[in-house]
Amino acid sequence: MHEQETCVAVRDVLSRVGDKWSVLVVSMLRDRPLRFSELRRTIEGISQRMLTLTLRGLERDGLVARTVTPTVPPRVDYALTDLGRTLLDPVLALAAWADGHRGEIARARERFDRKDPGKQD
Amino acid sequence: MHEQETCVAVRDVLSRVGDKWSVLVVSMLRDRPLRFSELRRTIEGISQRMLTLTLRGLERDGLVARTVTPTVPPRVDYALTDLGRTLLDPVLALAAWADGHRGEIARARERFDRKDPGKQD
DNA sequence: CAGAATCCCCTAGGATACTG
DNA sequence: CAGTATCCTAGGGGATTCTG
């Protein structure tokens, strides 16, 4: 599994998944396409700069399709591609893991921080 | 799924998974415990600073257990905990996805970059 | 051997202002 | 409405040096 190329590919997907907004955006598009402004309103906390950058990244990787309707004002819809849809499964599995074990993780952290005081403020 | 708390928990696990070394370290520990120096040699490219930090983070989250044998020179072994082992499945699924679709992703990028020249140097 | 400390750089990401 | 363009900062991560 570690033939270098694979390793690089995996790391670069993981860093995409690990960035602050990509997974959230993808999961928002799960049911139907959404407009830029809908994403912006729904996601809460995202700046429009980061929404743009995140969508560009996802589009570049072929996970999201961008459709412009050239009206005035313009309308732009974003939808998951087939490829993007296949990503949903493993990502949601990981999210489920995170949700299912967050209690254990929180307790582990408390224990660790109690043993090792002053290191984390 | 987006009750805020869950969302935060998920994001923080994803950022762990998305950092440069954590997943690689966890996957190296899949079969048996390893010493610090074994990890350092096997991983290739990691600085000992980042190996230390990564291991501390994993230990803090309860994913990895650290065992010190107080000899001279000291010996320190790292092993996956049960919790860490349960993470293996979803993470490897994601890695498999990344490996399985890296061709598609690469092609999507080429297409995108051809359409939009000069933006990514 | 297994680290802690230090220095330094670079990028992710936020805030704000402007435009077609 | 759906973006660019700027400016700015916190922190991830590398290289190097020191120590029990």
PDB file of C-alpha atoms (C1' of nucleotides) in Angstrom:
ATOM      1  CA  MET A   1       0.000   0.000   0.000  1.00  0.00           C
ATOM      2  CA  HIS A   2       2.921   2.364   0.420  1.00  0.00           C
ATOM      3  CA  GLU A   3       4.275   2.593  -3.083  1.00  0.00           C
ATOM      4  CA  GLN A   4       4.927   6.281  -2.659  1.00  0.00           C
ATOM      5  CA  GLU A   5       2.513   7.370  -5.392  1.00  0.00           C
ATOM      6  CA  THR A   6      -0.403   5.847  -3.541  1.00  0.00           C
ATOM      7  CA  CYS A   7       0.864   7.392  -0.384  1.00  0.00           C
ATOM      8  CA  VAL A   8       0.945  10.841  -1.938  1.00  0.00           C
ATOM      9  CA  ALA A   9      -2.518  10.401  -3.446  1.00  0.00           C
ATOM     10  CA  VAL A  10      -3.941   9.275  -0.143  1.00  0.00           C
ATOM     11  CA  ARG A  11      -2.355  12.112   1.747  1.00  0.00           C
ATOM     12  CA  ASP A  12      -3.663  14.671  -0.627  1.00  0.00           C
ATOM     13  CA  VAL A  13      -7.203  13.352  -0.405  1.00  0.00           C
ATOM     14  CA  LEU A  14      -6.953  13.229   3.364  1.00  0.00           C
ATOM     15  CA  SER A  15      -5.784  16.810   3.523  1.00  0.00           C
ATOM     16  CA  ARG A  16      -8.773  17.796   1.411  1.00  0.00           C
ATOM     17  CA  VAL A  17     -11.051  15.905   3.778  1.00  0.00           C
ATOM     18  CA  GLY A  18      -9.245  17.435   6.715  1.00  0.00           C
ATOM     19  CA  ASP A  19      -9.632  21.032   5.656  1.00  0.00           C
ATOM     20  CA  LYS A  20     -12.139  23.102   7.504  1.00  0.00           C
ATOM     21  CA  TRP A  21     -15.063  23.172   5.070  1.00  0.00           C
ATOM     22  CA  SER A  22     -14.850  20.635   2.238  1.00  0.00           C
ATOM     23  CA  VAL A  23     -16.613  17.765   3.944  1.00  0.00           C
ATOM     24  CA  LEU A  24     -19.307  20.051   5.248  1.00  0.00           C
ATOM     25  CA  VAL A  25     -19.943  21.458   1.783  1.00  0.00           C
ATOM     26  CA  VAL A  26     -20.044  18.006   0.238  1.00  0.00           C
ATOM     27  CA  SER A  27     -22.459  16.770   2.861  1.00  0.00           C
ATOM     28  CA  MET A  28     -24.711  19.782   2.295  1.00  0.00           C
ATOM     29  CA  LEU A  29     -24.962  18.848  -1.368  1.00  0.00           C
ATOM     30  CA  ARG A  30     -25.957  15.312  -0.537  1.00  0.00           C
ATOM     31  CA  ASP A  31     -29.662  15.657  -1.377  1.00  0.00           C
ATOM     32  CA  ARG A  32     -29.833  18.269  -4.102  1.00  0.00           C
ATOM     33  CA  PRO A  33     -27.840  21.009  -5.816  1.00  0.00           C
ATOM     34  CA  LEU A  34     -27.596  24.300  -3.987  1.00  0.00           C
ATOM     35  CA  ARG A  35     -26.878  27.839  -5.025  1.00  0.00           C
ATOM     36  CA  PHE A  36     -23.861  29.724  -3.780  1.00  0.00           C
ATOM     37  CA  SER A  37     -25.997  31.866  -1.496  1.00  0.00           C
ATOM     38  CA  GLU A  38     -27.856  28.863  -0.119  1.00  0.00           C
ATOM     39  CA  LEU A  39     -24.584  27.227   0.823  1.00  0.00           C
ATOM     40  CA  ARG A  40     -23.385  30.467   2.332  1.00  0.00           C
ATOM     41  CA  ARG A  41     -26.494  30.845   4.465  1.00  0.00           C
ATOM     42  CA  THR A  42     -26.747  27.204   5.451  1.00  0.00           C
ATOM     43  CA  ILE A  43     -23.180  26.607   6.425  1.00  0.00           C
ATOM     44  CA  GLU A  44     -22.929  29.308   9.045  1.00  0.00           C
ATOM     45  CA  GLY A  45     -19.526  30.568   9.932  1.00  0.00           C
ATOM     46  CA  ILE A  46     -17.960  30.253   6.513  1.00  0.00           C
ATOM     47  CA  SER A  47     -16.672  33.380   4.826  1.00  0.00           C
ATOM     48  CA  GLN A  48     -17.595  33.825   1.198  1.00  0.00           C
ATOM     49  CA  ARG A  49     -13.949  33.773   0.362  1.00  0.00           C
ATOM     50  CA  MET A  50     -13.514  30.318   1.885  1.00  0.00           C
ATOM     51  CA  LEU A  51     -16.735  29.088   0.325  1.00  0.00           C
ATOM     52  CA  THR A  52     -15.418  30.141  -3.065  1.00  0.00           C
ATOM     53  CA  LEU A  53     -12.016  28.566  -2.497  1.00  0.00           C
ATOM     54  CA  THR A  54     -13.519  25.355  -1.132  1.00  0.00           C
ATOM     55  CA  LEU A  55     -15.906  25.031  -4.072  1.00  0.00           C
ATOM     56  CA  ARG A  56     -13.092  25.690  -6.544  1.00  0.00           C
ATOM     57  CA  GLY A  57     -11.006  22.985  -4.938  1.00  0.00           C
ATOM     58  CA  LEU A  58     -13.843  20.496  -5.022  1.00  0.00           C
ATOM     59  CA  GLU A  59     -14.619  21.420  -8.604  1.00  0.00           C
ATOM     60  CA  ARG A  60     -11.003  21.035  -9.612  1.00  0.00           C
ATOM     61  CA  ASP A  61     -10.898  17.552  -8.126  1.00  0.00           C
ATOM     62  CA  GLY A  62     -14.053  16.630 -10.011  1.00  0.00           C
ATOM     63  CA  LEU A  63     -16.154  16.208  -6.886  1.00  0.00           C
ATOM     64  CA  VAL A  64     -18.537  19.077  -7.511  1.00  0.00           C
ATOM     65  CA  ALA A  65     -20.013  20.493 -10.719  1.00  0.00           C
ATOM     66  CA  ARG A  66     -20.606  24.197 -11.180  1.00  0.00           C
ATOM     67  CA  THR A  67     -23.467  25.385 -13.364  1.00  0.00           C
ATOM     68  CA  VAL A  68     -23.831  29.035 -14.270  1.00  0.00           C
ATOM     69  CA  THR A  69     -27.175  30.433 -15.395  1.00  0.00           C
ATOM     70  CA  PRO A  70     -26.287  33.725 -17.083  1.00  0.00           C
ATOM     71  CA  THR A  71     -29.172  35.850 -15.908  1.00  0.00           C
ATOM     72  CA  VAL A  72     -28.971  39.179 -14.160  1.00  0.00           C
ATOM     73  CA  PRO A  73     -28.216  38.772 -11.378  1.00  0.00           C
ATOM     74  CA  PRO A  74     -26.325  35.555 -12.113  1.00  0.00           C
ATOM     75  CA  ARG A  75     -27.325  32.225 -10.652  1.00  0.00           C
ATOM     76  CA  VAL A  76     -24.783  29.519  -9.927  1.00  0.00           C
ATOM     77  CA  ASP A  77     -25.650  26.034  -8.790  1.00  0.00           C
ATOM     78  CA  TYR A  78     -23.352  23.466  -7.284  1.00  0.00           C
ATOM     79  CA  ALA A  79     -24.027  19.757  -7.366  1.00  0.00           C
ATOM     80  CA  LEU A  80     -22.150  16.617  -6.445  1.00  0.00           C
ATOM     81  CA  THR A  81     -20.723  14.707  -9.374  1.00  0.00           C
ATOM     82  CA  ASP A  82     -20.880  10.919  -9.482  1.00  0.00           C
ATOM     83  CA  LEU A  83     -17.341  10.892  -8.172  1.00  0.00           C
ATOM     84  CA  GLY A  84     -18.305  13.247  -5.379  1.00  0.00           C
ATOM     85  CA  ARG A  85     -21.188  11.007  -4.507  1.00  0.00           C
ATOM     86  CA  THR A  86     -18.906   7.991  -4.133  1.00  0.00           C
ATOM     87  CA  LEU A  87     -16.859   9.967  -1.618  1.00  0.00           C
ATOM     88  CA  LEU A  88     -19.904  10.383   0.567  1.00  0.00           C
ATOM     89  CA  ASP A  89     -19.838   6.826   1.893  1.00  0.00           C
ATOM     90  CA  PRO A  90     -16.314   6.663   3.358  1.00  0.00           C
ATOM     91  CA  VAL A  91     -16.534  10.224   4.605  1.00  0.00           C
ATOM     92  CA  LEU A  92     -19.822   9.659   6.369  1.00  0.00           C
ATOM     93  CA  ALA A  93     -18.413   6.481   7.869  1.00  0.00           C
ATOM     94  CA  LEU A  94     -15.562   8.479   9.317  1.00  0.00           C
ATOM     95  CA  ALA A  95     -17.951  11.147  10.551  1.00  0.00           C
ATOM     96  CA  ALA A  96     -20.030   8.450  12.209  1.00  0.00           C
ATOM     97  CA  TRP A  97     -16.911   7.128  13.897  1.00  0.00           C
ATOM     98  CA  ALA A  98     -16.089  10.609  15.140  1.00  0.00           C
ATOM     99  CA  ASP A  99     -19.569  11.095  16.493  1.00  0.00           C
ATOM    100  CA  GLY A 100     -19.725   7.643  18.035  1.00  0.00           C
ATOM    101  CA  HIS A 101     -16.428   7.961  19.887  1.00  0.00           C
ATOM    102  CA  ARG A 102     -16.339  11.612  20.830  1.00  0.00           C
ATOM    103  CA  GLY A 103     -17.116  10.752  24.436  1.00  0.00           C
ATOM    104  CA  GLU A 104     -14.164   8.386  24.689  1.00  0.00           C
ATOM    105  CA  ILE A 105     -11.925  10.925  23.039  1.00  0.00           C
ATOM    106  CA  ALA A 106     -13.026  13.690  25.373  1.00  0.00           C
ATOM    107  CA  ARG A 107     -12.368  11.477  28.401  1.00  0.00           C
ATOM    108  CA  ALA A 108      -8.962  10.457  27.059  1.00  0.00           C
ATOM    109  CA  ARG A 109      -8.048  14.097  26.686  1.00  0.00           C
ATOM    110  CA  GLU A 110      -9.120  14.958  30.195  1.00  0.00           C
ATOM    111  CA  ARG A 111      -7.029  12.146  31.567  1.00  0.00           C
ATOM    112  CA  PHE A 112      -4.031  13.168  29.500  1.00  0.00           C
ATOM    113  CA  ASP A 113      -4.320  16.821  30.412  1.00  0.00           C
ATOM    114  CA  ARG A 114      -4.671  16.025  34.093  1.00  0.00           C
ATOM    115  CA  LYS A 115      -1.471  14.004  34.053  1.00  0.00           C
ATOM    116  CA  ASP A 116       0.405  16.638  32.149  1.00  0.00           C
ATOM    117  CA  PRO A 117      -0.695  19.948  33.612  1.00  0.00           C
ATOM    118  CA  GLY A 118       0.255  23.346  32.278  1.00  0.00           C
ATOM    119  CA  LYS A 119       1.213  22.132  28.837  1.00  0.00           C
ATOM    120  CA  GLN A 120      -2.011  23.159  27.118  1.00  0.00           C
ATOM    121  CA  ASP A 121      -2.663  26.405  29.070  1.00  0.00           C
TER     122      ASP A 121
ATOM    123  CA  MET B   1     -26.421  15.239  12.236  1.00  0.00           C
ATOM    124  CA  HIS B   2     -25.622  18.918  12.519  1.00  0.00           C
ATOM    125  CA  GLU B   3     -26.390  19.579  16.136  1.00  0.00           C
ATOM    126  CA  GLN B   4     -23.325  21.760  16.426  1.00  0.00           C
ATOM    127  CA  GLU B   5     -21.594  19.628  19.037  1.00  0.00           C
ATOM    128  CA  THR B   6     -21.467  16.692  16.679  1.00  0.00           C
ATOM    129  CA  CYS B   7     -20.322  18.987  13.964  1.00  0.00           C
ATOM    130  CA  VAL B   8     -17.438  20.256  16.069  1.00  0.00           C
ATOM    131  CA  ALA B   9     -16.468  16.742  17.123  1.00  0.00           C
ATOM    132  CA  VAL B  10     -16.493  15.545  13.550  1.00  0.00           C
ATOM    133  CA  ARG B  11     -14.454  18.458  12.343  1.00  0.00           C
ATOM    134  CA  ASP B  12     -11.846  17.967  14.955  1.00  0.00           C
ATOM    135  CA  VAL B  13     -11.453  14.292  14.141  1.00  0.00           C
ATOM    136  CA  LEU B  14     -11.282  15.099  10.455  1.00  0.00           C
ATOM    137  CA  SER B  15      -8.582  17.660  11.018  1.00  0.00           C
ATOM    138  CA  ARG B  16      -6.611  15.051  12.930  1.00  0.00           C
ATOM    139  CA  VAL B  17      -7.045  12.638  10.056  1.00  0.00           C
ATOM    140  CA  GLY B  18      -6.171  15.391   7.631  1.00  0.00           C
ATOM    141  CA  ASP B  19      -2.919  16.369   9.230  1.00  0.00           C
ATOM    142  CA  LYS B  20       0.232  15.330   7.511  1.00  0.00           C
ATOM    143  CA  TRP B  21       1.314  12.331   9.567  1.00  0.00           C
ATOM    144  CA  SER B  22      -1.325  10.973  11.952  1.00  0.00           C
ATOM    145  CA  VAL B  23      -2.942   8.481   9.614  1.00  0.00           C
ATOM    146  CA  LEU B  24       0.405   7.240   8.424  1.00  0.00           C
ATOM    147  CA  VAL B  25       1.592   6.688  11.977  1.00  0.00           C
ATOM    148  CA  VAL B  26      -1.602   4.876  12.917  1.00  0.00           C
ATOM    149  CA  SER B  27      -1.380   2.652   9.875  1.00  0.00           C
ATOM    150  CA  MET B  28       2.250   1.809  10.677  1.00  0.00           C
ATOM    151  CA  LEU B  29       1.145   0.570  14.096  1.00  0.00           C
ATOM    152  CA  ARG B  30      -1.489  -1.651  12.582  1.00  0.00           C
ATOM    153  CA  ASP B  31       0.341  -4.955  13.054  1.00  0.00           C
ATOM    154  CA  ARG B  32       2.483  -4.485  16.127  1.00  0.00           C
ATOM    155  CA  PRO B  33       3.878  -1.857  18.486  1.00  0.00           C
ATOM    156  CA  LEU B  34       6.895   0.066  17.274  1.00  0.00           C
ATOM    157  CA  ARG B  35       9.642   2.029  18.926  1.00  0.00           C
ATOM    158  CA  PHE B  36      10.137   5.714  18.355  1.00  0.00           C
ATOM    159  CA  SER B  37      13.196   5.107  16.240  1.00  0.00           C
ATOM    160  CA  GLU B  38      11.481   2.419  14.208  1.00  0.00           C
ATOM    161  CA  LEU B  39       8.689   4.801  13.379  1.00  0.00           C
ATOM    162  CA  ARG B  40      11.195   7.481  12.551  1.00  0.00           C
ATOM    163  CA  ARG B  41      13.108   5.242  10.185  1.00  0.00           C
ATOM    164  CA  THR B  42      10.070   3.638   8.594  1.00  0.00           C
ATOM    165  CA  ILE B  43       8.072   6.737   7.917  1.00  0.00           C
ATOM    166  CA  GLU B  44      10.647   8.539   5.838  1.00  0.00           C
ATOM    167  CA  GLY B  45      10.349  12.250   5.531  1.00  0.00           C
ATOM    168  CA  ILE B  46       9.047  12.929   9.010  1.00  0.00           C
ATOM    169  CA  SER B  47      11.094  15.099  11.323  1.00  0.00           C
ATOM    170  CA  GLN B  48      11.522  13.853  14.857  1.00  0.00           C
ATOM    171  CA  ARG B  49       9.797  16.961  16.050  1.00  0.00           C
ATOM    172  CA  MET B  50       6.675  16.134  14.042  1.00  0.00           C
ATOM    173  CA  LEU B  51       6.834  12.496  15.023  1.00  0.00           C
ATOM    174  CA  THR B  52       6.867  13.532  18.661  1.00  0.00           C
ATOM    175  CA  LEU B  53       4.017  15.992  18.221  1.00  0.00           C
ATOM    176  CA  THR B  54       1.956  13.543  16.191  1.00  0.00           C
ATOM    177  CA  LEU B  55       2.409  10.787  18.749  1.00  0.00           C
ATOM    178  CA  ARG B  56       1.514  13.161  21.587  1.00  0.00           C
ATOM    179  CA  GLY B  57      -1.651  14.155  19.797  1.00  0.00           C
ATOM    180  CA  LEU B  58      -2.638  10.558  19.158  1.00  0.00           C
ATOM    181  CA  GLU B  59      -1.851   9.654  22.736  1.00  0.00           C
ATOM    182  CA  ARG B  60      -3.884  12.555  24.049  1.00  0.00           C
ATOM    183  CA  ASP B  61      -6.883  11.426  22.026  1.00  0.00           C
ATOM    184  CA  GLY B  62      -6.508   7.901  23.390  1.00  0.00           C
ATOM    185  CA  LEU B  63      -5.644   6.380  20.022  1.00  0.00           C
ATOM    186  CA  VAL B  64      -2.100   5.354  20.850  1.00  0.00           C
ATOM    187  CA  ALA B  65      -0.511   4.085  24.058  1.00  0.00           C
ATOM    188  CA  ARG B  66       3.001   5.055  25.064  1.00  0.00           C
ATOM    189  CA  THR B  67       5.123   2.638  27.075  1.00  0.00           C
ATOM    190  CA  VAL B  68       8.438   3.693  28.540  1.00  0.00           C
ATOM    191  CA  THR B  69      11.054   1.116  29.487  1.00  0.00           C
ATOM    192  CA  PRO B  70      13.419   3.003  31.786  1.00  0.00           C
ATOM    193  CA  THR B  71      16.719   1.540  30.645  1.00  0.00           C
ATOM    194  CA  VAL B  72      19.783   3.432  29.512  1.00  0.00           C
ATOM    195  CA  PRO B  73      19.339   4.426  26.784  1.00  0.00           C
ATOM    196  CA  PRO B  74      15.580   4.581  27.198  1.00  0.00           C
ATOM    197  CA  ARG B  75      13.189   2.544  25.112  1.00  0.00           C
ATOM    198  CA  VAL B  76       9.718   3.801  24.225  1.00  0.00           C
ATOM    199  CA  ASP B  77       7.102   1.738  22.456  1.00  0.00           C
ATOM    200  CA  TYR B  78       3.951   2.954  20.817  1.00  0.00           C
ATOM    201  CA  ALA B  79       0.924   0.768  20.209  1.00  0.00           C
ATOM    202  CA  LEU B  80      -2.596   1.274  19.001  1.00  0.00           C
ATOM    203  CA  THR B  81      -5.231   1.247  21.711  1.00  0.00           C
ATOM    204  CA  ASP B  82      -8.546  -0.496  21.167  1.00  0.00           C
ATOM    205  CA  LEU B  83     -10.007   2.873  20.262  1.00  0.00           C
ATOM    206  CA  GLY B  84      -7.203   3.481  17.806  1.00  0.00           C
ATOM    207  CA  ARG B  85      -7.840   0.127  16.258  1.00  0.00           C
ATOM    208  CA  THR B  86     -11.482   0.963  15.631  1.00  0.00           C
ATOM    209  CA  LEU B  87     -10.366   4.041  13.726  1.00  0.00           C
ATOM    210  CA  LEU B  88      -8.431   1.863  11.325  1.00  0.00           C
ATOM    211  CA  ASP B  89     -11.491   0.678   9.434  1.00  0.00           C
ATOM    212  CA  PRO B  90     -13.025   3.980   8.359  1.00  0.00           C
ATOM    213  CA  VAL B  91      -9.620   5.490   7.721  1.00  0.00           C
ATOM    214  CA  LEU B  92      -8.489   2.631   5.541  1.00  0.00           C
ATOM    215  CA  ALA B  93     -11.784   2.811   3.685  1.00  0.00           C
ATOM    216  CA  LEU B  94     -11.088   6.426   2.922  1.00  0.00           C
ATOM    217  CA  ALA B  95      -7.525   5.623   1.895  1.00  0.00           C
ATOM    218  CA  ALA B  96      -8.844   2.926  -0.404  1.00  0.00           C
ATOM    219  CA  TRP B  97     -11.201   5.438  -1.953  1.00  0.00           C
ATOM    220  CA  ALA B  98      -8.334   7.837  -2.502  1.00  0.00           C
ATOM    221  CA  ASP B  99      -6.223   5.161  -4.103  1.00  0.00           C
ATOM    222  CA  GLY B 100      -9.073   3.830  -6.209  1.00  0.00           C
ATOM    223  CA  HIS B 101     -10.029   7.207  -7.620  1.00  0.00           C
ATOM    224  CA  ARG B 102      -6.714   8.954  -7.924  1.00  0.00           C
ATOM    225  CA  GLY B 103      -6.765   8.529 -11.697  1.00  0.00           C
ATOM    226  CA  GLU B 104     -10.143  10.214 -12.010  1.00  0.00           C
ATOM    227  CA  ILE B 105      -9.028  13.003  -9.736  1.00  0.00           C
ATOM    228  CA  ALA B 106      -5.843  13.572 -11.680  1.00  0.00           C
ATOM    229  CA  ARG B 107      -7.772  13.742 -14.940  1.00  0.00           C
ATOM    230  CA  ALA B 108     -10.321  16.122 -13.450  1.00  0.00           C
ATOM    231  CA  ARG B 109      -7.501  18.390 -12.364  1.00  0.00           C
ATOM    232  CA  GLU B 110      -5.882  18.397 -15.776  1.00  0.00           C
ATOM    233  CA  ARG B 111      -9.171  19.317 -17.373  1.00  0.00           C
ATOM    234  CA  PHE B 112      -9.801  22.059 -14.872  1.00  0.00           C
ATOM    235  CA  ASP B 113      -6.323  23.482 -15.152  1.00  0.00           C
ATOM    236  CA  ARG B 114      -6.459  23.476 -18.929  1.00  0.00           C
ATOM    237  CA  LYS B 115      -9.686  25.476 -18.912  1.00  0.00           C
ATOM    238  CA  ASP B 116      -8.343  27.939 -16.394  1.00  0.00           C
ATOM    239  CA  PRO B 117      -4.745  28.559 -17.363  1.00  0.00           C
ATOM    240  CA  GLY B 118      -2.246  30.532 -15.337  1.00  0.00           C
ATOM    241  CA  LYS B 119      -4.158  30.350 -12.095  1.00  0.00           C
ATOM    242  CA  GLN B 120      -2.118  27.603 -10.496  1.00  0.00           C
ATOM    243  CA  ASP B 121       1.289  28.389 -12.071  1.00  0.00           C
TER     244      ASP B 121
ATOM    245  C1'  DC C   1      17.628   6.655  22.190  1.00  0.00           C
ATOM    246  C1'  DA C   2      13.943   9.722  22.709  1.00  0.00           C
ATOM    247  C1'  DG C   3      12.956  13.646  23.193  1.00  0.00           C
ATOM    248  C1'  DA C   4      12.628  19.320  24.311  1.00  0.00           C
ATOM    249  C1'  DA C   5      13.814  24.026  22.728  1.00  0.00           C
ATOM    250  C1'  DT C   6      14.492  27.392  19.282  1.00  0.00           C
ATOM    251  C1'  DC C   7      14.121  29.635  14.965  1.00  0.00           C
ATOM    252  C1'  DC C   8      11.860  30.403  10.795  1.00  0.00           C
ATOM    253  C1'  DC C   9       8.809  29.959   6.813  1.00  0.00           C
ATOM    254  C1'  DC C  10       4.663  29.228   4.558  1.00  0.00           C
ATOM    255  C1'  DT C  11      -0.093  28.482   4.014  1.00  0.00           C
ATOM    256  C1'  DA C  12      -4.976  28.037   5.688  1.00  0.00           C
ATOM    257  C1'  DG C  13      -8.277  30.967   6.725  1.00  0.00           C
ATOM    258  C1'  DG C  14     -10.719  35.362   8.555  1.00  0.00           C
ATOM    259  C1'  DA C  15     -12.249  40.476   7.641  1.00  0.00           C
ATOM    260  C1'  DT C  16     -13.172  43.849   4.650  1.00  0.00           C
ATOM    261  C1'  DA C  17     -13.886  46.312   0.374  1.00  0.00           C
ATOM    262  C1'  DC C  18     -14.822  46.402  -4.537  1.00  0.00           C
ATOM    263  C1'  DT C  19     -17.245  44.655  -9.199  1.00  0.00           C
ATOM    264  C1'  DG C  20     -20.008  42.648 -13.367  1.00  0.00           C
TER     265       DG C  20
ATOM    266  C1'  DC D   1     -25.940  37.445  -6.630  1.00  0.00           C
ATOM    267  C1'  DA D   2     -21.584  35.560  -6.956  1.00  0.00           C
ATOM    268  C1'  DG D   3     -17.790  36.374  -6.893  1.00  0.00           C
ATOM    269  C1'  DT D   4     -12.316  38.925  -6.931  1.00  0.00           C
ATOM    270  C1'  DA D   5      -8.694  41.484  -4.593  1.00  0.00           C
ATOM    271  C1'  DT D   6      -6.083  42.814  -0.349  1.00  0.00           C
ATOM    272  C1'  DC D   7      -4.479  42.599   3.981  1.00  0.00           C
ATOM    273  C1'  DC D   8      -3.511  40.138   8.108  1.00  0.00           C
ATOM    274  C1'  DT D   9      -2.745  36.534  11.696  1.00  0.00           C
ATOM    275  C1'  DA D  10      -2.365  31.888  13.991  1.00  0.00           C
ATOM    276  C1'  DG D  11      -0.453  27.805  13.661  1.00  0.00           C
ATOM    277  C1'  DG D  12       1.417  23.642  10.990  1.00  0.00           C
ATOM    278  C1'  DG D  13       5.562  21.941   9.975  1.00  0.00           C
ATOM    279  C1'  DG D  14      10.762  21.822   8.660  1.00  0.00           C
ATOM    280  C1'  DA D  15      15.886  22.237  10.227  1.00  0.00           C
ATOM    281  C1'  DT D  16      18.946  22.438  13.724  1.00  0.00           C
ATOM    282  C1'  DT D  17      20.817  22.182  18.287  1.00  0.00           C
ATOM    283  C1'  DC D  18      20.900  20.581  23.092  1.00  0.00           C
ATOM    284  C1'  DT D  19      20.068  16.931  26.984  1.00  0.00           C
ATOM    285  C1'  DG D  20      18.952  12.901  30.506  1.00  0.00           C
TER     286       DG D  20
END
